[in-house]
Amino acid sequence: METVRTIAELRQHVRAWRKNDESVGLVPTMGGLHAGHLSLVSHSKAHAKHTIATLFVNPSQFAPHEDFATYPRTEEADQRMLAEAGTDLLFAPNVSEIYPDGHSTRVNVQGLSQILEGEFRPDFFSGVATVVAKLLLQALPDVAVFGEKDYQQLCVIKTMARDLDIPVNIIGAETIREDDGLAMSSRNQYLTAEERKIAPVLYAAITQVAARVRKGESPASQRTWAEAKLTKAGFGAVDYVAVRDAQTLGPVRDASRPARVLAAAYLGRARLIDNVAV
Ligand code: AMP
């Protein structure tokens, strides 16, 4: 697996594959890789002849008080894992390659970016939509794979690609979990041993919320119950626990449509997010 750092080199590889009419899949990541990321590579390989992974800790999606400086950077280990998983090419650009001096365009998906995560991280989805739009236009893949772990992000990216007529099939991949249910995340490294024992309660809580709603309880009344469970277990601030329409992420109005439970809460220094289908 070759690693390239410039858009020109990335396009050279894609051009060669295209000449032979071979399909291309893209797996964007910020590194600190785990089995969840590698499952995205498997999905890509099932849909396309060649898979490109990208490794870029995107500064525009971090607020000044967030963890950009300390975000796990483990490029050598990431390279090894991606190569073993059968990735064909790694695109690992520097910040100046993606955001050269004078860069001034931002992609904004209105509405969807302001709710849930967006309420607590106001510029986050605009940073994500901007970098993903750029990566899609740089590589022009047939498919791009994103995890349901970041369910709202997946919705934002699908909307962005559709609205901007980017000719790519966006594929959602199911969340990969530890044996005790905790969703794998690069940020789980921030948890102390004690916090790591408490962390699976987030998944347990939203799974129980989904069961309660399936039994007929009101979606709107679940937050209080879930927050009490999380607080009792040792979680800090609970940003949200919400049952929403799985497509619009708006309030559940029609019980016959698919719904999703989404949550974000602090555990020590880590802010954990997770979601499940109802
Ligand atoms: P990140 O490196 O955290 O920005 O994530 C890169 C991609 O991996 C995103 O599409 C995430 O949704 C996806 N991802 C992260 N964690 C998981 C997981 N536990 N299971 C499946 N996909 C994941």
Coordinates of C-alpha atoms and ligand atoms in Angstrom, one line a residue:
M1 CA 0.0 0.0 0.0
E2 CA 1.5 3.3 -1.1
T3 CA 1.0 6.5 1.0
V4 CA 0.6 9.8 -1.0
R5 CA 0.4 13.3 0.4
T6 CA -0.7 15.4 -2.5
I7 CA -4.0 15.7 -4.4
A8 CA -2.0 15.4 -7.7
E9 CA -0.6 12.0 -6.7
L10 CA -4.0 10.8 -5.5
R11 CA -5.5 11.7 -8.8
Q12 CA -2.7 10.0 -10.7
H13 CA -3.6 6.7 -9.1
V14 CA -7.3 7.2 -9.6
R15 CA -6.7 8.1 -13.3
A16 CA -4.7 4.9 -13.9
W17 CA -7.5 2.8 -12.4
R18 CA -10.2 4.7 -14.3
K19 CA -8.4 4.1 -17.6
N20 CA -9.0 0.3 -17.0
D21 CA -12.6 1.0 -16.1
E22 CA -12.0 -0.1 -12.5
S23 CA -14.2 1.2 -9.6
V24 CA -12.9 3.1 -6.6
G25 CA -14.1 3.2 -3.0
L26 CA -13.1 5.9 -0.5
V27 CA -12.9 5.6 3.3
P28 CA -12.2 8.9 5.1
T29 CA -10.7 8.7 8.6
M30 CA -8.9 10.9 11.1
G31 CA -6.6 8.0 12.1
G32 CA -6.2 6.4 15.6
L33 CA -7.6 3.4 13.7
H34 CA -9.5 0.5 15.2
A35 CA -11.7 -2.4 14.0
G36 CA -14.5 0.0 13.3
H37 CA -12.5 1.8 10.6
L38 CA -11.3 -1.5 9.2
S39 CA -14.9 -2.6 8.8
L40 CA -15.4 0.4 6.5
V41 CA -12.5 -0.8 4.4
S42 CA -14.2 -4.2 4.1
H43 CA -17.4 -2.6 3.0
S44 CA -15.5 -0.5 0.4
K45 CA -13.8 -3.6 -0.9
A46 CA -17.1 -5.4 -1.3
H47 CA -18.3 -2.5 -3.5
A48 CA -15.3 -1.4 -5.4
K49 CA -12.2 -2.9 -7.0
H50 CA -9.8 -0.4 -5.4
T51 CA -10.0 1.2 -1.9
I52 CA -8.4 4.5 -0.9
A53 CA -8.3 5.3 2.8
T54 CA -7.7 8.9 3.8
L55 CA -6.0 10.0 7.0
F56 CA -6.5 13.7 7.9
V57 CA -7.2 15.2 11.3
N58 CA -9.4 18.0 10.0
P59 CA -8.7 21.2 11.9
S60 CA -11.9 22.9 10.7
Q61 CA -14.2 20.5 12.6
F62 CA -12.6 21.2 16.0
A63 CA -13.6 24.1 18.1
P64 CA -10.8 26.0 19.8
H65 CA -11.5 24.4 23.2
E66 CA -11.7 20.8 21.6
D67 CA -9.0 18.1 21.3
F68 CA -7.3 18.9 17.9
A69 CA -3.8 19.1 19.5
T70 CA -4.1 15.9 21.5
Y71 CA -6.2 13.8 19.0
P72 CA -4.5 10.4 18.6
R73 CA -1.9 10.5 15.8
T74 CA -0.6 7.0 15.1
E75 CA 0.2 7.1 11.4
E76 CA 2.6 4.1 11.3
A77 CA 0.2 1.8 13.1
D78 CA -2.6 3.1 11.0
Q79 CA -0.6 2.4 7.8
R80 CA 0.1 -1.2 8.9
M81 CA -3.6 -1.9 9.8
L82 CA -4.8 -0.4 6.5
A83 CA -2.3 -2.4 4.5
E84 CA -3.3 -5.7 6.3
A85 CA -6.9 -4.9 5.6
G86 CA -6.2 -4.7 1.9
T87 CA -6.3 -1.0 1.3
D88 CA -4.8 -0.1 -2.0
L89 CA -3.8 3.5 -1.3
L90 CA -3.5 5.8 1.7
F91 CA -4.0 9.6 1.1
A92 CA -2.5 11.4 4.1
P93 CA -2.2 15.1 3.2
N94 CA -0.8 17.9 5.4
V95 CA -3.1 20.7 6.5
S96 CA -1.7 23.1 3.8
E97 CA -2.6 20.6 1.0
I98 CA -6.2 20.7 2.1
Y99 CA -6.4 24.3 3.3
P100 CA -3.9 26.3 1.4
D101 CA -3.5 30.0 2.3
G102 CA -6.5 31.9 1.2
H103 CA -8.9 29.0 1.4
S104 CA -12.3 30.6 2.1
T105 CA -15.1 28.2 1.0
R106 CA -17.2 26.4 3.5
V107 CA -19.9 23.8 2.8
N108 CA -23.0 24.2 5.1
V109 CA -25.9 21.7 5.2
Q110 CA -28.6 23.9 6.7
G111 CA -31.0 22.6 9.4
L112 CA -29.5 19.1 9.9
S113 CA -26.2 20.7 11.1
Q114 CA -27.8 22.8 13.8
I115 CA -29.6 20.2 15.8
L116 CA -28.4 17.5 18.3
E117 CA -24.5 17.5 17.9
G118 CA -24.8 20.8 16.1
E119 CA -26.3 22.4 19.2
F120 CA -23.3 21.6 21.2
R121 CA -20.7 21.8 18.4
P122 CA -21.9 24.7 16.2
D123 CA -19.2 24.6 13.5
F124 CA -18.6 20.9 13.6
F125 CA -20.7 19.7 10.6
S126 CA -19.7 22.6 8.4
G127 CA -16.1 21.5 9.0
V128 CA -17.0 17.9 8.2
A129 CA -19.1 18.7 5.1
T130 CA -16.3 20.9 3.8
V131 CA -13.5 18.4 4.1
V132 CA -15.7 15.5 2.9
A133 CA -16.8 17.4 -0.1
K134 CA -13.2 18.2 -0.9
L135 CA -12.1 14.6 -0.4
L136 CA -14.9 13.3 -2.7
L137 CA -14.0 15.9 -5.4
Q138 CA -10.3 15.1 -5.1
A139 CA -10.8 11.3 -5.5
L140 CA -14.1 11.1 -7.3
P141 CA -14.8 7.6 -6.0
D142 CA -17.8 5.5 -7.0
V143 CA -18.6 4.8 -3.4
A144 CA -17.6 6.3 -0.1
V145 CA -18.2 4.5 3.2
F146 CA -19.0 6.2 6.6
G147 CA -19.9 4.6 9.9
E148 CA -23.4 4.7 11.5
K149 CA -21.4 5.3 14.7
D150 CA -21.6 9.0 13.7
Y151 CA -25.2 8.7 12.5
Q152 CA -25.9 12.4 12.2
Q153 CA -22.7 12.9 10.3
L154 CA -23.7 10.2 7.9
C155 CA -27.1 12.0 7.3
V156 CA -25.3 15.3 6.7
I157 CA -22.9 13.7 4.2
K158 CA -25.7 12.0 2.3
T159 CA -27.6 15.3 2.1
M160 CA -24.4 17.2 1.1
A161 CA -23.5 14.8 -1.7
R162 CA -27.1 14.8 -3.0
D163 CA -27.5 18.6 -2.9
L164 CA -24.1 19.2 -4.6
D165 CA -24.7 16.5 -7.3
I166 CA -21.5 14.8 -6.3
P167 CA -21.7 11.5 -8.3
V168 CA -20.9 9.1 -5.5
N169 CA -22.8 6.4 -3.7
I170 CA -22.6 7.1 0.1
I171 CA -22.7 3.8 2.1
G172 CA -23.5 3.6 5.8
A173 CA -21.7 0.8 7.8
E174 CA -23.0 -0.6 11.1
T175 CA -21.3 0.3 14.3
I176 CA -18.5 -2.0 15.5
R177 CA -18.6 -2.5 19.3
E178 CA -16.4 -3.9 22.1
D179 CA -17.6 -7.1 23.7
D180 CA -19.4 -5.1 26.4
G181 CA -21.3 -3.0 23.9
L182 CA -19.1 0.2 24.0
A183 CA -18.9 1.6 20.4
M184 CA -15.3 1.6 19.3
S185 CA -13.9 5.1 19.0
S186 CA -10.4 6.7 18.8
R187 CA -11.5 8.9 21.7
N188 CA -12.0 5.8 24.0
Q189 CA -8.3 6.1 24.6
Y190 CA -9.1 9.2 26.8
L191 CA -11.0 6.9 29.3
T192 CA -9.3 5.9 32.6
A193 CA -9.6 2.2 33.6
E194 CA -12.4 3.2 36.0
E195 CA -14.3 5.2 33.3
R196 CA -13.8 2.4 30.8
K197 CA -15.9 0.1 33.1
I198 CA -18.7 2.6 33.2
A199 CA -18.6 3.5 29.5
P200 CA -20.9 0.6 28.2
V201 CA -23.8 2.1 30.2
L202 CA -24.3 4.6 27.4
Y203 CA -25.1 1.8 24.9
A204 CA -27.2 0.0 27.5
A205 CA -29.2 3.1 28.2
I206 CA -30.0 3.9 24.5
T207 CA -30.8 0.2 23.9
Q208 CA -33.3 0.3 26.7
V209 CA -34.7 3.6 25.4
A210 CA -35.3 1.9 22.0
A211 CA -37.0 -1.0 23.8
R212 CA -39.2 1.3 25.8
V213 CA -40.3 3.2 22.7
R214 CA -41.0 -0.1 20.9
K215 CA -43.3 -1.0 23.7
G216 CA -45.3 2.2 23.2
E217 CA -43.7 4.7 25.6
S218 CA -43.6 8.3 24.4
P219 CA -40.3 9.1 22.5
A220 CA -40.3 12.6 24.1
S221 CA -40.2 11.4 27.7
Q222 CA -37.1 9.2 27.4
R223 CA -34.4 11.8 28.2
T224 CA -35.1 12.1 31.9
W225 CA -35.0 8.4 32.5
A226 CA -31.8 7.9 30.4
E227 CA -30.1 10.8 32.0
A228 CA -30.8 9.5 35.5
K229 CA -29.3 6.1 34.5
L230 CA -26.2 7.7 33.1
T231 CA -25.6 10.1 36.0
K232 CA -26.1 7.3 38.5
A233 CA -23.5 5.2 36.7
G234 CA -20.9 8.1 36.9
F235 CA -21.3 10.0 33.6
G236 CA -20.9 13.8 33.7
A237 CA -23.0 16.2 31.6
V238 CA -25.5 14.6 29.3
D239 CA -25.7 16.7 26.2
Y240 CA -28.7 14.9 24.7
V241 CA -30.6 11.6 24.6
A242 CA -33.1 11.9 21.9
V243 CA -35.5 9.7 19.9
R244 CA -35.8 11.1 16.4
D245 CA -37.1 10.3 12.9
A246 CA -34.2 8.1 11.4
Q247 CA -34.2 10.1 8.2
T248 CA -34.9 13.7 9.0
L249 CA -33.6 13.6 12.6
G250 CA -36.6 15.7 13.5
P251 CA -39.2 14.8 16.1
V252 CA -41.0 11.5 15.7
R253 CA -44.4 12.3 14.4
D254 CA -45.4 9.1 12.6
A255 CA -44.8 5.9 14.6
S256 CA -44.7 3.8 11.5
R257 CA -41.5 5.5 10.2
P258 CA -38.1 4.3 11.4
A259 CA -36.7 6.1 14.4
R260 CA -33.3 6.3 16.0
V261 CA -32.1 6.9 19.5
L262 CA -29.1 9.3 19.6
A263 CA -27.0 10.3 22.7
A264 CA -23.9 12.3 23.7
A265 CA -22.5 12.4 27.2
Y266 CA -19.3 13.2 29.0
L267 CA -17.4 10.6 30.9
G268 CA -14.4 12.2 32.5
R269 CA -12.4 14.0 29.8
A270 CA -14.1 12.0 27.0
R271 CA -17.3 12.9 25.2
L272 CA -18.9 9.7 24.1
I273 CA -21.6 9.6 21.4
D274 CA -23.7 6.6 20.3
N275 CA -26.9 5.7 18.6
V276 CA -29.2 2.7 17.9
A277 CA -32.2 2.0 15.7
V278 CA -35.6 1.7 17.5
Ligands
AMP1 P1 -13.1 9.1 12.6 O1 -11.7 8.6 12.3 O2 -13.5 8.9 14.0 O3 -13.4 10.4 12.1 O4 -14.1 8.1 11.8 C1 -13.8 7.8 10.5 C2 -15.0 6.9 10.0 O5 -15.0 5.7 10.8 C3 -16.4 7.6 10.1 O6 -17.1 7.3 9.0 C4 -16.9 7.0 11.4 O7 -18.3 7.0 11.5 C5 -16.3 5.6 11.2 N1 -16.3 4.9 12.6 C6 -15.8 5.3 13.7 N2 -16.0 4.5 14.7 C7 -16.7 3.4 14.2 C8 -17.2 2.2 14.7 N3 -17.1 1.9 16.0 N4 -17.9 1.4 13.9 C9 -18.1 1.7 12.6 N5 -17.6 2.8 12.0 C10 -16.9 3.7 12.8

